[in-house]
Coordinates of C-alpha atoms in Angstrom, one line a residue:
X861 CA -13.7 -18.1 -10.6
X862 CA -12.9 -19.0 -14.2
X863 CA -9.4 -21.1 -14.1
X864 CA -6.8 -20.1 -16.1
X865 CA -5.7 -21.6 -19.5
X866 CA -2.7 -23.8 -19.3
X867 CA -0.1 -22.4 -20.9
X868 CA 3.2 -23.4 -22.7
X869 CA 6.2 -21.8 -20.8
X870 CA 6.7 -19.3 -23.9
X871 CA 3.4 -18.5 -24.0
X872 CA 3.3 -17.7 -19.8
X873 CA 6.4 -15.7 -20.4
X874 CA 4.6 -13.7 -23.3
X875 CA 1.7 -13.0 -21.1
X876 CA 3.8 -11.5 -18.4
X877 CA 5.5 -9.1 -19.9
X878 CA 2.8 -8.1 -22.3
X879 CA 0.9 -7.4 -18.9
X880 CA 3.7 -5.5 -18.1
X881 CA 3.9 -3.2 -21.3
X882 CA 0.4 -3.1 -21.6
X883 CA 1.0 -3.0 -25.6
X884 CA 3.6 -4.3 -27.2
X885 CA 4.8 -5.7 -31.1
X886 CA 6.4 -9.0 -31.0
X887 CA 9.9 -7.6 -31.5
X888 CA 9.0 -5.6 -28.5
X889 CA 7.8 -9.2 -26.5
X890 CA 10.7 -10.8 -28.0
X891 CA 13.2 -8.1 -26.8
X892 CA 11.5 -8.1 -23.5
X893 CA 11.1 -11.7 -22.9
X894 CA 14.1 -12.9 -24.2
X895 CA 13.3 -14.6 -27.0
X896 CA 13.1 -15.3 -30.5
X897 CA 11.0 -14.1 -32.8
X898 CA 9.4 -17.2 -34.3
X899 CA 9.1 -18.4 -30.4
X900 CA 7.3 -15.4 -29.7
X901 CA 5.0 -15.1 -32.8
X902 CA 3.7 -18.7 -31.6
X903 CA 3.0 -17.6 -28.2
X904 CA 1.1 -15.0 -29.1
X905 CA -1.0 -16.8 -31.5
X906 CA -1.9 -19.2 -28.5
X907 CA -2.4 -16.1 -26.4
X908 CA -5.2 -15.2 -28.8
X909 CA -6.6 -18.0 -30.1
X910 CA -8.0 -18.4 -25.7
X911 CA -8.4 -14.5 -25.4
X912 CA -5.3 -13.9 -23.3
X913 CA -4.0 -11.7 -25.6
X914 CA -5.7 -9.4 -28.4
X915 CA -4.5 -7.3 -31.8
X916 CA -4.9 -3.4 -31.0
X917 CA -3.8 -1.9 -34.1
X918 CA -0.2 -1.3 -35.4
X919 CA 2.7 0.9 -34.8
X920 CA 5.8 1.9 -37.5
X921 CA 8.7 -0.3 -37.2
X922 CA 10.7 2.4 -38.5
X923 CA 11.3 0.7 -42.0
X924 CA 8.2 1.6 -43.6
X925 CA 6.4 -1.8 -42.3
X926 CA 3.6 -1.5 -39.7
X927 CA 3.9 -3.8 -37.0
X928 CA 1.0 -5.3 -35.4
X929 CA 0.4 -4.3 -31.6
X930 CA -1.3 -6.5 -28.9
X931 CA -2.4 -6.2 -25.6
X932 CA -4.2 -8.2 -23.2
X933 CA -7.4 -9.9 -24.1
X934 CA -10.6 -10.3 -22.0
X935 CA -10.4 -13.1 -20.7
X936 CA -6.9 -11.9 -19.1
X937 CA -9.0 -10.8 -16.2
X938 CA -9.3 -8.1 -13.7
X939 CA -8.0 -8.2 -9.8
X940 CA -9.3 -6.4 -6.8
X941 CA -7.9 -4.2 -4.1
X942 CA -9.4 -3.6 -0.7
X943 CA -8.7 -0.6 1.5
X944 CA -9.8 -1.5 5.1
X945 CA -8.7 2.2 6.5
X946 CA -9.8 2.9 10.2
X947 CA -12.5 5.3 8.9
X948 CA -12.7 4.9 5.1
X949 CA -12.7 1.8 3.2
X950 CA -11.3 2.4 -0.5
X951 CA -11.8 -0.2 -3.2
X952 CA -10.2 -0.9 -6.8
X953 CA -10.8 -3.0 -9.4
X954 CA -7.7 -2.9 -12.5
X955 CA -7.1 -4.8 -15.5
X956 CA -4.0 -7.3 -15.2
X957 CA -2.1 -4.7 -17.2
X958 CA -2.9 -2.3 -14.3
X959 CA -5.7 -0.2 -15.9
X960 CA -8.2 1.4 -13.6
X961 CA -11.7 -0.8 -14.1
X962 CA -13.8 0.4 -11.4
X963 CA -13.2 2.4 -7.8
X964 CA -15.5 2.9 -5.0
X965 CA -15.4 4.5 -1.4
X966 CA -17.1 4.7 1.4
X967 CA -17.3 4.1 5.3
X968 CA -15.9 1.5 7.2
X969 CA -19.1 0.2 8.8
X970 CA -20.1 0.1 4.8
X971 CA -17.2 -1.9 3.9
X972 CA -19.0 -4.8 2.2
X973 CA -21.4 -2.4 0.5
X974 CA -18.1 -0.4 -1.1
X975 CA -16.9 -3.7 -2.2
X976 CA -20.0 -4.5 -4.0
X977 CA -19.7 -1.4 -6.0
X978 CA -16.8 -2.1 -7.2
X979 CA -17.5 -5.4 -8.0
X980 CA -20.3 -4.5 -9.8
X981 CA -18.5 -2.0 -11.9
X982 CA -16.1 -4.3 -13.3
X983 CA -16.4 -5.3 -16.5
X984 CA -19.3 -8.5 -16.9
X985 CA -17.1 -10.9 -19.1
X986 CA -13.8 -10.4 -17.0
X987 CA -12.5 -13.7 -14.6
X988 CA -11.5 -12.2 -11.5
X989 CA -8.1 -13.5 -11.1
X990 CA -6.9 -12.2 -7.2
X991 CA -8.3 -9.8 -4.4
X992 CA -6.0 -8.3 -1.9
X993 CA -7.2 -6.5 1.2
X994 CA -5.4 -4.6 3.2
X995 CA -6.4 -4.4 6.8
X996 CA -4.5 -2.5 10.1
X997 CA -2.4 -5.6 11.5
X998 CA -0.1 -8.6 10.4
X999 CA -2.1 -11.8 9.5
X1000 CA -1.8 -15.1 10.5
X1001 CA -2.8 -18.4 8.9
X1002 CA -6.5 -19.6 9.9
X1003 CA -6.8 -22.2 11.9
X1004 CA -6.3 -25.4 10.0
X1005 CA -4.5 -24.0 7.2
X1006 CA -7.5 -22.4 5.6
X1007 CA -6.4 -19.4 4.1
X1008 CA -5.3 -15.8 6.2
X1009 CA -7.0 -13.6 8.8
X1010 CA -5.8 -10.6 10.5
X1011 CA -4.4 -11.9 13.8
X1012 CA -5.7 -9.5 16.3
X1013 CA -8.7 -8.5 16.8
X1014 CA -7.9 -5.2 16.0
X1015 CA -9.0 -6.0 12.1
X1016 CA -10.7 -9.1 12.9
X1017 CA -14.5 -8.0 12.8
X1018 CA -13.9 -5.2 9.9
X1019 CA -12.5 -7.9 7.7
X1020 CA -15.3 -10.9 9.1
X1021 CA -17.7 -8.2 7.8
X1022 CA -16.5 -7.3 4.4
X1023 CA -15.6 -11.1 3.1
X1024 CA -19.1 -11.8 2.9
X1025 CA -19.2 -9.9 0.2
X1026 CA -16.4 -11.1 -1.8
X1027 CA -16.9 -13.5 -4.7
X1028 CA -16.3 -17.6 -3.7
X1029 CA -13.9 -19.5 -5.3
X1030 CA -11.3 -16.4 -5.8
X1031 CA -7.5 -16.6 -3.7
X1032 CA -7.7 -13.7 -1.2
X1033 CA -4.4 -12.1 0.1
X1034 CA -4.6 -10.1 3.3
X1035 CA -1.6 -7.8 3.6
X1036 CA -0.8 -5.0 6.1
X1037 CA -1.7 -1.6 5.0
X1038 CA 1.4 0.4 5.7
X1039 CA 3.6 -2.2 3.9
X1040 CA 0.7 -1.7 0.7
X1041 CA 1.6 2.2 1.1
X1042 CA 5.5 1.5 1.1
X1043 CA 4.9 0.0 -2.5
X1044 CA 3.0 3.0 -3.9
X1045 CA 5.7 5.4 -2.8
X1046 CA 8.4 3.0 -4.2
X1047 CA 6.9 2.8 -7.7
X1048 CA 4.6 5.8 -7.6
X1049 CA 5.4 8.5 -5.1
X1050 CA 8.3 10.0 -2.9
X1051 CA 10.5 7.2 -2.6
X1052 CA 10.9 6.1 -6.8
X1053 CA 14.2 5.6 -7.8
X1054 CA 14.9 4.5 -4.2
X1055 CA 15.7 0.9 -3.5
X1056 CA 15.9 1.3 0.4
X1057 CA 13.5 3.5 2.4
X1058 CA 11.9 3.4 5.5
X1059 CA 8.0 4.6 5.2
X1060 CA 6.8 6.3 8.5
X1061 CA 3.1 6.3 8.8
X1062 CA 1.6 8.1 11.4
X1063 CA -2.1 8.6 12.1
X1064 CA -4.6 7.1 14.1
X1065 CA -1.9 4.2 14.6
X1066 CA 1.8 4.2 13.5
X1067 CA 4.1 1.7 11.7
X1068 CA 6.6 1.4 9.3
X1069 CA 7.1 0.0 5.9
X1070 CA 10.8 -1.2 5.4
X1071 CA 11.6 -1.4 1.8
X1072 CA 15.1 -2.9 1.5
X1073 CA 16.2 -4.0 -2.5
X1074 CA 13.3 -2.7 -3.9
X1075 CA 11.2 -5.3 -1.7
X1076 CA 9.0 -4.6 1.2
X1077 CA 10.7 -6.6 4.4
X1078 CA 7.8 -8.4 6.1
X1079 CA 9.7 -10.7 9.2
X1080 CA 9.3 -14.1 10.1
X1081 CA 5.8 -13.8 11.7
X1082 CA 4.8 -11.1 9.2
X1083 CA 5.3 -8.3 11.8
X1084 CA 8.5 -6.3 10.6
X1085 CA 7.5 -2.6 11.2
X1086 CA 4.9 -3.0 14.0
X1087 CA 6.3 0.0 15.6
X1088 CA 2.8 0.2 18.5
X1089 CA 4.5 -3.1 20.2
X1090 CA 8.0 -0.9 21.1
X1091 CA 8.0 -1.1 24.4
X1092 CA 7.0 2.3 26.0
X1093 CA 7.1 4.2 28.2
X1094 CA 10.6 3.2 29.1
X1095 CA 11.5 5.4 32.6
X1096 CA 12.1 3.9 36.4
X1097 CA 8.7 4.4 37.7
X1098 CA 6.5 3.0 34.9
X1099 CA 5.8 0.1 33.6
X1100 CA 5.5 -0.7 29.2
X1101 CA 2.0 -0.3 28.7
X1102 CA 0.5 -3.2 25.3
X1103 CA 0.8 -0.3 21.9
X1104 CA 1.5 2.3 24.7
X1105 CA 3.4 4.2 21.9
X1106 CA 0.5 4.2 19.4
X1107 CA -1.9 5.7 21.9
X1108 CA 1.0 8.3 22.9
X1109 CA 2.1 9.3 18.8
X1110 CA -2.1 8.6 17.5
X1111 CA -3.7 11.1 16.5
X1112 CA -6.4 11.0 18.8
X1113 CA -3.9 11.5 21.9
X1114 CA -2.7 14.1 19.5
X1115 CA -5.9 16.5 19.6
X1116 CA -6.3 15.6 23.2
X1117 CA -3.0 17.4 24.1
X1118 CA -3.7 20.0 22.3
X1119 CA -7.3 20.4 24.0
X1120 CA -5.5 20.6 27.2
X1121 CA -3.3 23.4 26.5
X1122 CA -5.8 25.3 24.3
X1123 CA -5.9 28.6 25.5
X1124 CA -9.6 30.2 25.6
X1125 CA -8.0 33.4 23.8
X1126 CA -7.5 31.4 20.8
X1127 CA -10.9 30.5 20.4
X1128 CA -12.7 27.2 19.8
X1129 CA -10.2 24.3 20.3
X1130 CA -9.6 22.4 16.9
X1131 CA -11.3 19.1 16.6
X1132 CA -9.7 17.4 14.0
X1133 CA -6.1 16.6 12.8
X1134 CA -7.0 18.8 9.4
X1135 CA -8.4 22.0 11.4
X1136 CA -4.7 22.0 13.8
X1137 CA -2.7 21.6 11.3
X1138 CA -4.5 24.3 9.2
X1139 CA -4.4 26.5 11.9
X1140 CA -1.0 26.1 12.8
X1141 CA -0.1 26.9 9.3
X1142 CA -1.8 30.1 9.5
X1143 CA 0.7 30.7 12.2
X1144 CA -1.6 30.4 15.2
X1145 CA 0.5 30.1 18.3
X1146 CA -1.3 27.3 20.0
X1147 CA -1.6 25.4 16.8
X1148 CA 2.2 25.8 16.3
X1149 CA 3.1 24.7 19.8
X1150 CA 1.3 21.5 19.6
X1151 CA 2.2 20.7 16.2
X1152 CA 6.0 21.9 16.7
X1153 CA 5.6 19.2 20.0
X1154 CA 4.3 16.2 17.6
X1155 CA 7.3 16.8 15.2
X1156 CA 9.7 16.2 18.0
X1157 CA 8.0 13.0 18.7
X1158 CA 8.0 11.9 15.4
X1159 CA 11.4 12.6 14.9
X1160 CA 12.3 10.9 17.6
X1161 CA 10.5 7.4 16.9
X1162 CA 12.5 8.3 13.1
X1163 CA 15.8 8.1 15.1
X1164 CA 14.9 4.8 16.6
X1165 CA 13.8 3.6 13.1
X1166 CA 17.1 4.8 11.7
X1167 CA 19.3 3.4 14.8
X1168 CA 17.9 0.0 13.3
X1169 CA 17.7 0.3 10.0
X1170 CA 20.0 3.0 8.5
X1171 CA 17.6 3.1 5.3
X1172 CA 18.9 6.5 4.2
X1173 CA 15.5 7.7 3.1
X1174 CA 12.5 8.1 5.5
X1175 CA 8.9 8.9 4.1
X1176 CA 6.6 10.3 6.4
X1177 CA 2.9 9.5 6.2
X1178 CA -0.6 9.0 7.4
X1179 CA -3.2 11.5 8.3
X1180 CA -0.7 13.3 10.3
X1181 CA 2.4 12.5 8.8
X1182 CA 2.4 13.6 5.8
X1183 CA 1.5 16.9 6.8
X1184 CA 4.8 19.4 5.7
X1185 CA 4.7 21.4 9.2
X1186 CA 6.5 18.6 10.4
X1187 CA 9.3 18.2 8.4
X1188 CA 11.6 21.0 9.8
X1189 CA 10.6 19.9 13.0
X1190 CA 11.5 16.1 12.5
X1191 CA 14.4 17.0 10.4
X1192 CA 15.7 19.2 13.5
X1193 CA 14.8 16.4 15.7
X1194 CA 16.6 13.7 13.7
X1195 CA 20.1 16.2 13.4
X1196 CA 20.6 16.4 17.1
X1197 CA 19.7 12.7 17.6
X1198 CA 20.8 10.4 14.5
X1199 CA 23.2 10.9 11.8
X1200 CA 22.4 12.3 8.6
X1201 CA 19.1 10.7 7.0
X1202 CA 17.1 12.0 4.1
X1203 CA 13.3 12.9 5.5
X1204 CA 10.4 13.7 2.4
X1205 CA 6.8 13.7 2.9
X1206 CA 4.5 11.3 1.2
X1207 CA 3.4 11.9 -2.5
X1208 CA 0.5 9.3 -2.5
X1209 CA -1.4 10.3 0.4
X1210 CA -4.5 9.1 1.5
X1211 CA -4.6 6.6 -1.7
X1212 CA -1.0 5.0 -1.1
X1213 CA -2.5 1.7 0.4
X1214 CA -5.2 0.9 -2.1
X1215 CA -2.6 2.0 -4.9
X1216 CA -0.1 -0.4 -3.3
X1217 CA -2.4 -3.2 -3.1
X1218 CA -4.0 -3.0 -6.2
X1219 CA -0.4 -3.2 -7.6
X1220 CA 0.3 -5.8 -5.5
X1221 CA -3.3 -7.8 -6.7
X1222 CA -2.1 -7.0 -10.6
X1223 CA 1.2 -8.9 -9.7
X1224 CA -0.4 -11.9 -7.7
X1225 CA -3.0 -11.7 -10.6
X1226 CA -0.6 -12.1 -13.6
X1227 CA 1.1 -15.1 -11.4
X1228 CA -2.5 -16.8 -11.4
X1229 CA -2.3 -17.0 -14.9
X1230 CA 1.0 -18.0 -15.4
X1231 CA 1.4 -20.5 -12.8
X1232 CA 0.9 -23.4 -15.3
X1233 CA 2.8 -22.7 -17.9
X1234 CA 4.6 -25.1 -18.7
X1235 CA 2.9 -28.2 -18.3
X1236 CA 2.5 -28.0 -22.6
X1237 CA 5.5 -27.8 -23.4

């Protein structure tokens, strides 16, 4: 990896924000860094003269001048995001400004393989600065201090499999994939404008995302939101099974109820979360009764997120979540259970978590190159 330039601190501001903008004039940096022109013009004069920053063209100031516009330059760098799904595995690769470089996608078991692509897409002459991947669990410090892993098996060997492939030398930040998702919708989908939100995914697993101030609420061990460890079930006679509540709300236990109440009448039974929820919107009875069930559980597992959290605003989704049938449902559910709460289904969708990590790479990569300003000055 190509170390980043040190910096003065007026130059490391300068870069920041102009990553921010994407293009900007100097009065424009100097407005939105907070100061002074002069200051400005010299930091972006040492932005350029070590390709951190680059002329690209002009704009009207309004008083018949032409100001000069910049954005970043290439040796800014680009950043990677890595989408370890439990069936797909979705990679980006973005400028530091947040421009789309390169995307690939592909299986799981091909994870290094879609990495590859997307490395290899990227442009030739651009440093990579940062890769996040997001895997299915909370992480955990390696042993000896050397760098994160996932801390269960549960992502363990997907993400063992896929770091061969990524470049040595480069800082790698493992996050939790429903807290990636809880980003996107904050600054890209159904929860903008929204400082405090709860996002609900369910799918193959569950968790949470708790947004709170605009920042995604991670806990002391990393685990805020690992909704699988509440304990159920919670009756007399039985016993709290280990992520006995995941395997109850998945989606896999999902089509198996529904294969043991299909009725032969209503021909083949659906095989897929897509296929139910397709039928039931066609108003197919069967389809309806299991989906109308699943809402009620969902809503239910809301009202224990609210009970904790009162976030106001709940986003449901996940391969089953975010379909629509279940809003009434859930919405119903949470009215006779909790008090009033604001339910919406996810804008992002599938994309949420590699959207939310590659934003979250772009930021971690912009601090890479910022981290030492100062040390000029």
């Amino acid at each position: 990896m190509a170390r980043a330039p040190r910096l003065t601190e007026s130059a490391g501001a300068v870069f920041a924000v102009l990553a921010g903008a994407g293009r900007a004039t100097r009065p424009q940096l100097a407005s939105l860094a907070g100061l002074s022109k002069p200051t400005v013009s010299a930091a972006v004069v040492e932005l350029e003269a070590v390709g951190l920053a680059a002329h690209s063209g002009t704009a009207s100031s309004g008083t018949g001048r032409n100001a000069a516009v910049y954005r970043l330059g290439p040796a800014a760098g680009a950043v990677l995001a890595v989408d370890l799904g439990p069936a797909v595995t979705r990679v980006r690769g973005c400028a530091l400004d947040g421009t789309l470089l390169a995307e690939a996608t592909g299986s799981r078991a091909g994870a290094a393989d879609v990495v590859r692509e997307a490395l290899d897409a990227l442009p030739a002459d651009a440093p990579l600065r940062t890769i996040v991947v997001a895997v299915g669990d909370v992480t955990a410090p390696r042993k000896g201090g050397a760098g994160m892993r996932p801390a269960t098996a549960k992502a363990g060997p997907v993400f063992d499999a896929v770091a061969v492939a990524l470049p040595p030398g480069v800082p790698v930040h493992l996050e939790n994939n429903v807290n990636c998702a809880a980003l996107a919708e904050l600054h890209e989908g159904a929860a903008r404008g929204r400082n405090t939100f709860g996002y609900l995914r369910i799918g193959v697993g569950i968790g949470l995302g708790i947004v709170v101030g605009g920042q995604v609420l991670s806990g002391a061990n990393g685990a805020a939101g690992e909704l699988a460890r509440l304990p159920y079930p919670w009756d007399d006679g039985r016993e709290p099974r280990h992520e006995a509540l995941e395997e109850y709300i998945g989606a896999r236990s999902l089509l198996r109820r529904a294969a043991e109440a299909w009725p032969e009448t209503e021909g083949p039974c659906p095989g897929t979360a897509e296929q139910l929820f397709a039928l039931a919107a066609q108003g197919r009875a069967a389809a309806r009764a299991v989906v109308d069930r699943h809402a009620v559980d969902v809503g239910r597992l809301a009202a224990a997120v609210i009970a904790v959290l009162d976030p106001g605003l709940v986003v449901l989704g996940g391969s089953t979540g975010a379909y629509p049938q279940l809003l009434q449902g859930v919405r119903a559910e949470l009215a006779r259970l909790s008090w009033p709460t604001e339910v919406v289904s996810s804008t992002v969708g599938d994309l949420g978590t590699v959207v939310g990590a590659a934003r979250l790479a772009v930021s971690r990569g912009v601090q890479t190159v910022t981290e030492s300003a100062g040390v000029k000055d």
